[in-house]
Structure formats: structure tokens, C-alpha cells
Short mmCIF file of N, CA, C and O in Angstrom, two decimals:
data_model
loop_
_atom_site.label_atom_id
_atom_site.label_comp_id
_atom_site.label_asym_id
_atom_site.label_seq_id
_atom_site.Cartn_x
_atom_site.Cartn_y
_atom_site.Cartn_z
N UNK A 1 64.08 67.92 43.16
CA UNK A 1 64.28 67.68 41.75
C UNK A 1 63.66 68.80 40.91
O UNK A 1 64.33 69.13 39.93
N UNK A 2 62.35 69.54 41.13
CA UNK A 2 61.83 70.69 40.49
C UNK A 2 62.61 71.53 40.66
O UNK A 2 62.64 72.23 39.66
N UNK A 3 63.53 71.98 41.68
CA UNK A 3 64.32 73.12 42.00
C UNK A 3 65.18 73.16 40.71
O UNK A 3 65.42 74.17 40.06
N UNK A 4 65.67 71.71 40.42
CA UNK A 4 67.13 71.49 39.81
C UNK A 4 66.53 71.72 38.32
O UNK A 4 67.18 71.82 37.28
N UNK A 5 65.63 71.74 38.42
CA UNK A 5 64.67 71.34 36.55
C UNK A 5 64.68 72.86 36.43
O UNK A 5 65.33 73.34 35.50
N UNK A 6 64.05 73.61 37.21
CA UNK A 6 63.68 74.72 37.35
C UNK A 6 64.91 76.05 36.95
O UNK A 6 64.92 76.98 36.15
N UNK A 7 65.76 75.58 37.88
CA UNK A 7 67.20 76.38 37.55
C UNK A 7 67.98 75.94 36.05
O UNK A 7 68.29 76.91 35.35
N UNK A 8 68.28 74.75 35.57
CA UNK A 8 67.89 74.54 34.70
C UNK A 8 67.50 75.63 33.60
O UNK A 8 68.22 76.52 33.14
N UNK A 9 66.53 75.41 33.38
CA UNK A 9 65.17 76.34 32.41
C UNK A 9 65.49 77.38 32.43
O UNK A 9 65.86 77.97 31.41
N UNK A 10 65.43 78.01 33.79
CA UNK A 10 66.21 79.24 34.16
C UNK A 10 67.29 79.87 33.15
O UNK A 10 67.21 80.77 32.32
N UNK A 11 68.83 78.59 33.76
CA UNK A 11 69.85 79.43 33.14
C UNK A 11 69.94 79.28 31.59
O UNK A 11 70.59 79.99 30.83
N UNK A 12 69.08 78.10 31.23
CA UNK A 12 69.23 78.38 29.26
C UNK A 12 68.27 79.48 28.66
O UNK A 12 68.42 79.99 27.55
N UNK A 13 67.22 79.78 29.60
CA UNK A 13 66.78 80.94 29.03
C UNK A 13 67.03 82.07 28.76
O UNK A 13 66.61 82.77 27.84
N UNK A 14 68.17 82.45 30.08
CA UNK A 14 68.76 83.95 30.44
C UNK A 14 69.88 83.41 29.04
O UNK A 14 69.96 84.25 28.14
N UNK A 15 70.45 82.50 28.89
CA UNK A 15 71.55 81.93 27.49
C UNK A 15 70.66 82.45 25.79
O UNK A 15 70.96 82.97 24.71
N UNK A 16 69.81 82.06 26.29
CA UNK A 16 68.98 81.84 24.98
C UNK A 16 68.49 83.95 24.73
O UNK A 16 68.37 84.71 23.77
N UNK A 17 68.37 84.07 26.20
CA UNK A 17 67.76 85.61 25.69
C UNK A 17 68.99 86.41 25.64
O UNK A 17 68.98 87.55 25.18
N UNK A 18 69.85 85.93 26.01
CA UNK A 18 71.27 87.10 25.53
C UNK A 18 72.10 86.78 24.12
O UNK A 18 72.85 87.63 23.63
N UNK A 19 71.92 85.53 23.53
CA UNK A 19 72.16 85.01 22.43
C UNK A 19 71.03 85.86 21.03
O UNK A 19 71.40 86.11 19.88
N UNK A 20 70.12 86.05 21.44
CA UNK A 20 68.85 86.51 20.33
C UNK A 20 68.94 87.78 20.71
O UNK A 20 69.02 88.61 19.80
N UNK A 21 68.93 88.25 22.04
CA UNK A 21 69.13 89.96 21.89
C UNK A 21 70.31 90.45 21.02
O UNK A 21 70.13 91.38 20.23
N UNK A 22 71.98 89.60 21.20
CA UNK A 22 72.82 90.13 20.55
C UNK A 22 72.90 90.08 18.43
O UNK A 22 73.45 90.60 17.46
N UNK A 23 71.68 88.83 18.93
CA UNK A 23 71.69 89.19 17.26
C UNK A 23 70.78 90.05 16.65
O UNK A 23 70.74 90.35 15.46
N UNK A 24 69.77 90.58 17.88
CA UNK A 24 68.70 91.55 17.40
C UNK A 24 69.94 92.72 16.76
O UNK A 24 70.11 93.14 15.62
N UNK A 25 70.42 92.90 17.64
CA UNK A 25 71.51 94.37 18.14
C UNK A 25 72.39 94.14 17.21
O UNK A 25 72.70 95.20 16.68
N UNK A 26 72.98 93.16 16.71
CA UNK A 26 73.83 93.16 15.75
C UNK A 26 75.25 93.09 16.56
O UNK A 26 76.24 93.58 16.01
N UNK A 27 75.41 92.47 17.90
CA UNK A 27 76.35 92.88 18.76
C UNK A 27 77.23 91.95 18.62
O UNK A 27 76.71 90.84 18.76
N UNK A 28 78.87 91.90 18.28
CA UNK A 28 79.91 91.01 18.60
C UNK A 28 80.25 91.19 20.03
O UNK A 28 80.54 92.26 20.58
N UNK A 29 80.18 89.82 20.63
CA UNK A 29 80.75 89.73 22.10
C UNK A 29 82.04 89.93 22.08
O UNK A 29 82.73 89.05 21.56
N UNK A 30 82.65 91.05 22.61
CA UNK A 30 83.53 91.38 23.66
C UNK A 30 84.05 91.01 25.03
O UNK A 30 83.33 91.38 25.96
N UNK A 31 84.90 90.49 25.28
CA UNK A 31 85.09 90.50 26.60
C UNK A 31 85.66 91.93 26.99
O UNK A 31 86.36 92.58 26.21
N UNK A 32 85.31 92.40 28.30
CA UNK A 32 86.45 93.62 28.49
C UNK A 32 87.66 93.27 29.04
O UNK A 32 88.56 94.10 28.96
N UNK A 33 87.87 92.26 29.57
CA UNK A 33 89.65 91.36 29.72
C UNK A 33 90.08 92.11 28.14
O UNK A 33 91.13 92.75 28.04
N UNK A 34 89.55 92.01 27.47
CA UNK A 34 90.32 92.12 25.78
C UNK A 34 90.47 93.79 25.70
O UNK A 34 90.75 94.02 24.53
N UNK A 35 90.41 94.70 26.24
CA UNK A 35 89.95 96.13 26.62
C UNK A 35 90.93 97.11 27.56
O UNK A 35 91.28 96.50 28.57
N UNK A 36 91.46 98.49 27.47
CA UNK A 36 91.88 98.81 28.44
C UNK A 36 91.21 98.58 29.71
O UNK A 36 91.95 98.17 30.61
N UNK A 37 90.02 98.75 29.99
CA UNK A 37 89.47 98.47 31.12
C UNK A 37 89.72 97.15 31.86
O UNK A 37 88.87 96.90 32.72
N UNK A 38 90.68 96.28 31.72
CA UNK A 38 91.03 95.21 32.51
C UNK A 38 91.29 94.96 33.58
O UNK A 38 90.97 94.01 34.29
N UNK A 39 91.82 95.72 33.74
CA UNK A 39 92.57 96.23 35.72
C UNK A 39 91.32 96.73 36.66
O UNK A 39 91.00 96.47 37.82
N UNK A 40 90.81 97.51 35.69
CA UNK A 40 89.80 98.18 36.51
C UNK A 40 88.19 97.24 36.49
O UNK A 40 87.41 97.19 37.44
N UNK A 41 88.04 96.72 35.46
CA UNK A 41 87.42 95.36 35.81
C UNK A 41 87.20 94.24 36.31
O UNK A 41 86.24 93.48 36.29
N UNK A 42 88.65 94.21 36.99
CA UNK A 42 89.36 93.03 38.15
C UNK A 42 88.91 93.74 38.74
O UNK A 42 87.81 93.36 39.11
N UNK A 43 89.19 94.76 39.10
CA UNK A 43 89.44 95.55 40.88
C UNK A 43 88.11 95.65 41.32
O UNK A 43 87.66 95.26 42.39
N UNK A 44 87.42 96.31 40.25
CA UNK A 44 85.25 96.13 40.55
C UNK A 44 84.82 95.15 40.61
O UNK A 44 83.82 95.13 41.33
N UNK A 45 85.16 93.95 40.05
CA UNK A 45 84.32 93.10 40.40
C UNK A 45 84.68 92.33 41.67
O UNK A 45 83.86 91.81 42.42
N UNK A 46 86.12 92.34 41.83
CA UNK A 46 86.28 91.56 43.49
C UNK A 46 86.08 92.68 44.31
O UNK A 46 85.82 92.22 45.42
N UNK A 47 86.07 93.95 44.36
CA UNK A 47 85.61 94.61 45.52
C UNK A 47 84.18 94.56 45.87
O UNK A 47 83.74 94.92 46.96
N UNK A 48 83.53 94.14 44.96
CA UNK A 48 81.98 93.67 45.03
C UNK A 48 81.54 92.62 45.60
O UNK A 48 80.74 92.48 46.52
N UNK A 49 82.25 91.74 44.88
CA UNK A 49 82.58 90.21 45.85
C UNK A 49 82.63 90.31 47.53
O UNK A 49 81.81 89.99 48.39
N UNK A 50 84.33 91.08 47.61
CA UNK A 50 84.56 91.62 48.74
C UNK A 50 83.31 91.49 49.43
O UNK A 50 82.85 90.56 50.09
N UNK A 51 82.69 93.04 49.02
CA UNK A 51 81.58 93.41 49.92
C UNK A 51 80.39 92.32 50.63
O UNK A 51 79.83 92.20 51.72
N UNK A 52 80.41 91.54 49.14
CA UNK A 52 79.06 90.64 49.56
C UNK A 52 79.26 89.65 50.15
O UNK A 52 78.35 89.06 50.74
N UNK A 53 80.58 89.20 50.11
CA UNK A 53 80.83 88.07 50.85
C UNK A 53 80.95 88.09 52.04
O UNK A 53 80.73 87.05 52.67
N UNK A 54 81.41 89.49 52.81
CA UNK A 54 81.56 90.15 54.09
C UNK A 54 79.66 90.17 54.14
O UNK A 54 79.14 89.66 55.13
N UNK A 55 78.99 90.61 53.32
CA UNK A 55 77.48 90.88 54.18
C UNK A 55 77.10 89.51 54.41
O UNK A 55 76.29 89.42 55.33
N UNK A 56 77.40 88.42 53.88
CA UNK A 56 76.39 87.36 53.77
C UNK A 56 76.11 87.16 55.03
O UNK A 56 74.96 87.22 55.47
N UNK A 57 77.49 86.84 55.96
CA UNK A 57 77.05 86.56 56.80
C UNK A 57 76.05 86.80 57.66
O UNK A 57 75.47 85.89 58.24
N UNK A 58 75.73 88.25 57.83
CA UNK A 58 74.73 88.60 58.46
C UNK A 58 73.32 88.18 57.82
O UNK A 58 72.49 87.69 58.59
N UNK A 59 72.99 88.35 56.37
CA UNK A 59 72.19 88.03 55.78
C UNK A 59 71.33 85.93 55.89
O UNK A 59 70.22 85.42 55.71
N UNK A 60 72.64 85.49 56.27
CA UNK A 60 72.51 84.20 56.52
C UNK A 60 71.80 84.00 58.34
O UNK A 60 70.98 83.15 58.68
N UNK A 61 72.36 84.97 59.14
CA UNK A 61 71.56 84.94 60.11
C UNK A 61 70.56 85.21 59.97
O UNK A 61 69.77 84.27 60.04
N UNK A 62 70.22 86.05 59.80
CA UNK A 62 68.38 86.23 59.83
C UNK A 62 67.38 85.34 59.33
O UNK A 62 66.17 85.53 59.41
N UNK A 63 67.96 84.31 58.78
CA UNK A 63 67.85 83.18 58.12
C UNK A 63 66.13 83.39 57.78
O UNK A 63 65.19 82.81 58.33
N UNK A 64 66.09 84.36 56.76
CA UNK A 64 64.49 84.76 55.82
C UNK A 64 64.83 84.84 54.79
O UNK A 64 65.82 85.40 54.33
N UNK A 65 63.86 84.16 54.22
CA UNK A 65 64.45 84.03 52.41
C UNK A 65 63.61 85.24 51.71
O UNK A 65 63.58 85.39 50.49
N UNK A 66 63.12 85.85 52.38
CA UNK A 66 62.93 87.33 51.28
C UNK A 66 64.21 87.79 51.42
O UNK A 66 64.81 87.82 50.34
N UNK A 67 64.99 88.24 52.61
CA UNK A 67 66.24 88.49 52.89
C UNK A 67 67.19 87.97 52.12
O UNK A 67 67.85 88.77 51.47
N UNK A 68 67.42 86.86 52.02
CA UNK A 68 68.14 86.50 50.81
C UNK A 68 67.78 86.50 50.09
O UNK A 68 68.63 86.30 49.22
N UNK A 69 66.19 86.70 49.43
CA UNK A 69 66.14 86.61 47.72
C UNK A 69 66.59 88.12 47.34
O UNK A 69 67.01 88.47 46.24
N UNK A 70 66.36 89.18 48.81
CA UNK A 70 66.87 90.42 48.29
C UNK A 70 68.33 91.09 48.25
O UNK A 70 68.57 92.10 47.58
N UNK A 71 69.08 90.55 48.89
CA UNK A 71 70.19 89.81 48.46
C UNK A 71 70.83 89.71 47.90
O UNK A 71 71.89 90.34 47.93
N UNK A 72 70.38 88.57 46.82
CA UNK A 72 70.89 87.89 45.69
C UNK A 72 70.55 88.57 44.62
O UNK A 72 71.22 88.66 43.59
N UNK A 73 69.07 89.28 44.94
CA UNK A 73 69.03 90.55 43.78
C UNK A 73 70.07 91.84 43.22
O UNK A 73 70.60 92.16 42.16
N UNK A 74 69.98 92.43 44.90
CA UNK A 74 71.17 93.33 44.71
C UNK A 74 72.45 93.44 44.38
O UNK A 74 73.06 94.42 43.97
N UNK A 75 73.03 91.73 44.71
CA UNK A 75 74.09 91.69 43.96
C UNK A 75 74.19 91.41 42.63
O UNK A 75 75.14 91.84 41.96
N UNK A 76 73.37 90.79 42.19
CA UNK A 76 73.04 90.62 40.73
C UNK A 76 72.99 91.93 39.96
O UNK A 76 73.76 92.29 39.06
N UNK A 77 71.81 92.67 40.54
CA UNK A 77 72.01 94.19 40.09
C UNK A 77 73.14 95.13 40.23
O UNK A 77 73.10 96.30 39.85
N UNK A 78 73.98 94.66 40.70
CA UNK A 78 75.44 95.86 41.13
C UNK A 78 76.33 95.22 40.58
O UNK A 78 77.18 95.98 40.13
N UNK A 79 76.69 93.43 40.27
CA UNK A 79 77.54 93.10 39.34
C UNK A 79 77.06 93.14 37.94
O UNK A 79 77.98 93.69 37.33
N UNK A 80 76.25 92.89 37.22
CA UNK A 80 75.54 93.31 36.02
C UNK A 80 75.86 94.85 35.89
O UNK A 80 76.85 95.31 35.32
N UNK A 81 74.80 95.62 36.53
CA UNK A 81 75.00 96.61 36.54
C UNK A 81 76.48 97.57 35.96
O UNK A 81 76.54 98.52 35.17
N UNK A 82 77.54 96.87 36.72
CA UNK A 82 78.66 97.02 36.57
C UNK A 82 79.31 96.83 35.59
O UNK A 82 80.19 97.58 35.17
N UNK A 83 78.87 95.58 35.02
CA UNK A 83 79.28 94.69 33.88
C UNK A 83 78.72 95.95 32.52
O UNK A 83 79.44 96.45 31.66
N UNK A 84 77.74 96.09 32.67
CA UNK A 84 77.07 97.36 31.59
C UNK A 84 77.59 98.52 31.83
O UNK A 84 76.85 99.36 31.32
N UNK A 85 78.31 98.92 32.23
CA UNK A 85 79.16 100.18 32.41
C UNK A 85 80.09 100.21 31.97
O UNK A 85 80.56 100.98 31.13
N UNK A 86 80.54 99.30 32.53
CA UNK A 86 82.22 99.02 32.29
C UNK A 86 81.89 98.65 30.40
O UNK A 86 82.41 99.43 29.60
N UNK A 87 81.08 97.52 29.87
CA UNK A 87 80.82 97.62 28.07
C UNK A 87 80.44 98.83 28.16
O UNK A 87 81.56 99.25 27.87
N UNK A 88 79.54 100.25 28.38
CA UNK A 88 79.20 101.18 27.96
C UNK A 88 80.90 101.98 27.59
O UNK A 88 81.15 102.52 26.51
N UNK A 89 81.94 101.88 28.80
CA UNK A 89 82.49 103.02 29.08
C UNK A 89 83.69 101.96 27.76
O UNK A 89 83.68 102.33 26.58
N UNK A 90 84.17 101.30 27.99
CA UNK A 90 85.30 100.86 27.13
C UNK A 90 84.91 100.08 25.83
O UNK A 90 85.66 100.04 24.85
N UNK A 91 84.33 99.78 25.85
CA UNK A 91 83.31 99.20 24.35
C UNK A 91 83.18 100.18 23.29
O UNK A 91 82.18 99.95 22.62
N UNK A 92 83.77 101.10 22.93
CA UNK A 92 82.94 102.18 22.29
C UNK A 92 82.36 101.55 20.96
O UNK A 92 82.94 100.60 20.44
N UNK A 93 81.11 102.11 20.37
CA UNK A 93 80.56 101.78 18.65
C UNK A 93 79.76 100.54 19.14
O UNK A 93 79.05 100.13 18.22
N UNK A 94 79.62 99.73 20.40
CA UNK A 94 78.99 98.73 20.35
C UNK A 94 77.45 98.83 21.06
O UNK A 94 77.08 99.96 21.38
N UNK A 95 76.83 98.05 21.23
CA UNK A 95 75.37 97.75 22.07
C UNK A 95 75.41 97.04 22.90
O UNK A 95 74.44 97.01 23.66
N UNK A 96 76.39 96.25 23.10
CA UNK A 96 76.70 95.04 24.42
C UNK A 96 76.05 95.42 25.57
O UNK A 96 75.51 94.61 26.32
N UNK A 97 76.08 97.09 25.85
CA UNK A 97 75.62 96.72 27.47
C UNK A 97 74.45 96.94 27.31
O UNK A 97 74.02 96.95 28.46
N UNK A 98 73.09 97.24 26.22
CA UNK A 98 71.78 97.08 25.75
C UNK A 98 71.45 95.85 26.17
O UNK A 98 70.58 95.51 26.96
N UNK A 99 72.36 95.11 25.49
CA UNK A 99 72.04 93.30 26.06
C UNK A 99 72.26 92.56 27.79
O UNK A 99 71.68 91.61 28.33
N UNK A 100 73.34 93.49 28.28
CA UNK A 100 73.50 93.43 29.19
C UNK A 100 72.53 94.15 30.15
O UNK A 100 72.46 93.60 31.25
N UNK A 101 71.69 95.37 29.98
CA UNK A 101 70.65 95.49 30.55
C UNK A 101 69.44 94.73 30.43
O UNK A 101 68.60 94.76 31.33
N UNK A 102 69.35 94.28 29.73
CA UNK A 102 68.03 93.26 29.23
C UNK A 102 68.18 92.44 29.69
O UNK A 102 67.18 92.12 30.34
N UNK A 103 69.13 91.61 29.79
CA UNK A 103 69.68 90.47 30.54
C UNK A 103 68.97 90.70 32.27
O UNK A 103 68.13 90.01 32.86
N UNK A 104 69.62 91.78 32.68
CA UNK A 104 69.84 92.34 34.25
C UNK A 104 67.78 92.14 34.67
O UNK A 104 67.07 91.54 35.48
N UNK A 105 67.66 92.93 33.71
CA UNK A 105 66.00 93.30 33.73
C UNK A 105 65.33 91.95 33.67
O UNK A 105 64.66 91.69 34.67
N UNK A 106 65.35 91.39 33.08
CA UNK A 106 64.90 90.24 33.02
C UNK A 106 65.01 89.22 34.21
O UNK A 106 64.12 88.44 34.54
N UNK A 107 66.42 89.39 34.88
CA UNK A 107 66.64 88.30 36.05
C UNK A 107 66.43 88.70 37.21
O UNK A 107 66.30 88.00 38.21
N UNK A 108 66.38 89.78 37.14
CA UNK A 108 65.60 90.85 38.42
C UNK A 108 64.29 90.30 38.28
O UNK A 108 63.87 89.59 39.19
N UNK A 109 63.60 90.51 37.31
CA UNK A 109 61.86 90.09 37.31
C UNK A 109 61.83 88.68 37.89
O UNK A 109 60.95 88.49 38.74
N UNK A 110 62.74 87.53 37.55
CA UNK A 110 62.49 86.42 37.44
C UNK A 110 63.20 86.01 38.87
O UNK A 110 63.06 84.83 39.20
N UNK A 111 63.82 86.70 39.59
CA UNK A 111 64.39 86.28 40.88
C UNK A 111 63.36 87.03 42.06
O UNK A 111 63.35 86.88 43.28
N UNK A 112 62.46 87.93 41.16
CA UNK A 112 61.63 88.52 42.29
C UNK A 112 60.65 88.00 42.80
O UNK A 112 60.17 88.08 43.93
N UNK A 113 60.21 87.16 41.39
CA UNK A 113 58.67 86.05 41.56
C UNK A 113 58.86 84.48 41.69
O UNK A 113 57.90 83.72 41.54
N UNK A 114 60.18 84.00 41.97
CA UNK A 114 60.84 82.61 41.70
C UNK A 114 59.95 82.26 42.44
O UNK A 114 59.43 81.20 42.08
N UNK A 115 59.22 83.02 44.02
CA UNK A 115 58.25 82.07 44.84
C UNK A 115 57.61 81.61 44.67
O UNK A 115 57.38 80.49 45.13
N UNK A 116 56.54 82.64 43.42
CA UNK A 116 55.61 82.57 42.84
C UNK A 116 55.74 81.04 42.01
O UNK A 116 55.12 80.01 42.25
N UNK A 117 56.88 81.32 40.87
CA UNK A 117 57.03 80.19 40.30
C UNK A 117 57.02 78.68 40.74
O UNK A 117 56.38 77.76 40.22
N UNK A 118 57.74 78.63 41.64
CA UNK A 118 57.95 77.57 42.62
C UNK A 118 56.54 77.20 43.09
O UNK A 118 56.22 76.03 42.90
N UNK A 119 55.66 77.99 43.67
CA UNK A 119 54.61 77.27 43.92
C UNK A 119 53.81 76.92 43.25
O UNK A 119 53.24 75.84 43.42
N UNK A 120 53.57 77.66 42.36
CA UNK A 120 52.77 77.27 41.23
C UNK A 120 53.39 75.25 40.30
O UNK A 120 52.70 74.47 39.64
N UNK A 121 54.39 75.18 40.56
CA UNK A 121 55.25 74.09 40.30
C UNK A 121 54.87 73.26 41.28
O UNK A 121 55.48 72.20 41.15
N UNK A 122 53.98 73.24 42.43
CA UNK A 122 54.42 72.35 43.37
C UNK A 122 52.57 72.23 43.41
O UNK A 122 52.16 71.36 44.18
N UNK A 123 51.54 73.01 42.68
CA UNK A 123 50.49 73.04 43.50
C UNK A 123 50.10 71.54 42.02
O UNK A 123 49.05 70.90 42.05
#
């Protein structure tokens, strides 16, 4: 039940901090579906997929959860990542992928220490 509370908290915060960054920034959300970059935004993000869904498996054997928390990082960081490129490169005049790095930065920190968190929740 802490897990579920926890994730939770989690995802309205990462909501809550991309909602207040875009109004720091002054940023109207864009989708890039709405963008020439559409095609090529399909094609990156399932070839990413692709990839990770082909590694899991191995990643699931080794069955170590640093292994998967590192993982779940890297893909986080390479679809984000991506996601801020793709707003840098077809977005022009906007800040979206500012928010979209902040975002990234932020869930990187918070997926690195979740152990931390977690125990501290349980002691």
C-alpha cells in the first residue's frame, strides 16, 4: 500500500512540477503530433520502445533491482531526452524542452534514491 501512496505522490508531483515550470517559462503546450516532426516522432519513439523491450528481457534475468532501477533510468533518459529534442528541433520560439529537461532531471534524481525513499517510509 506505501508503494501505491508513494507512486501516487510521485506522479502528481512530476504533474505539478511541469505545470509551474511551464508557467514560470511562459510555455504553451505543444504537442509535436501537431508539428512537421510527426513521422519522425513516431518512428523515435517506437524504435526506442523497440530497443527496450528487446533488452528487458535480459535485464529481467539478472533479476537485481539496481539493474532494473538502471534500466528504467536510461530509458526514461533517452525517451525524455528525445522528447526535448524533438520540442527543441520543431518547436521553434518556444521553451518546452526547458521544461522538458527539468522534468527529465528531476525524475532521474528521484528514480535514483526511490530506495532511499522507500526505506525511510518503512523504518
Amino acid at each position: 500500500m506505501g508503494f501505491v501512496a508513494f507512486f501516487i505522490v510521485l506522479t502528481s508531483l512530476m504533474f505539478l512540477t511541469e505545470k509551474f515550470t511551464n508557467k514560470i517559462l511562459r510555455v504553451q503546450k505543444v504537442k509535436i503530433s501537431e508539428t512537421a516532426g510527426k513521422n519522425l516522432d513516431r518512428w523515435g519513439r517506437g524504435i526506442i520502445l523497440l530497443v527496450f523491450l528487446s533488452l528487458l528481457w535480459f535485464v529481467i534475468d539478472f533479476n537485481s533491482d539496481t539493474i532494473i532501477k538502471y534500466y528504467l533510468m536510461s530509458y526514461l533518459a533517452i525517451i525524455l531526452g528525445f522528447q526535448a529534442i524533438m520540442e527543441f528541433i520543431f518547436i521553434k520560439g518556444s521553451k518546452q524542452y526547458i521544461s522538458t529537461m527539468i522534468l527529465l532531471i528531476m525524475s532521474l534524481f528521484i528514480i535514483y534514491n526511490v530506495d532511499k525513499f522507500l526505506t525511510l517510509e518503512q523504518m
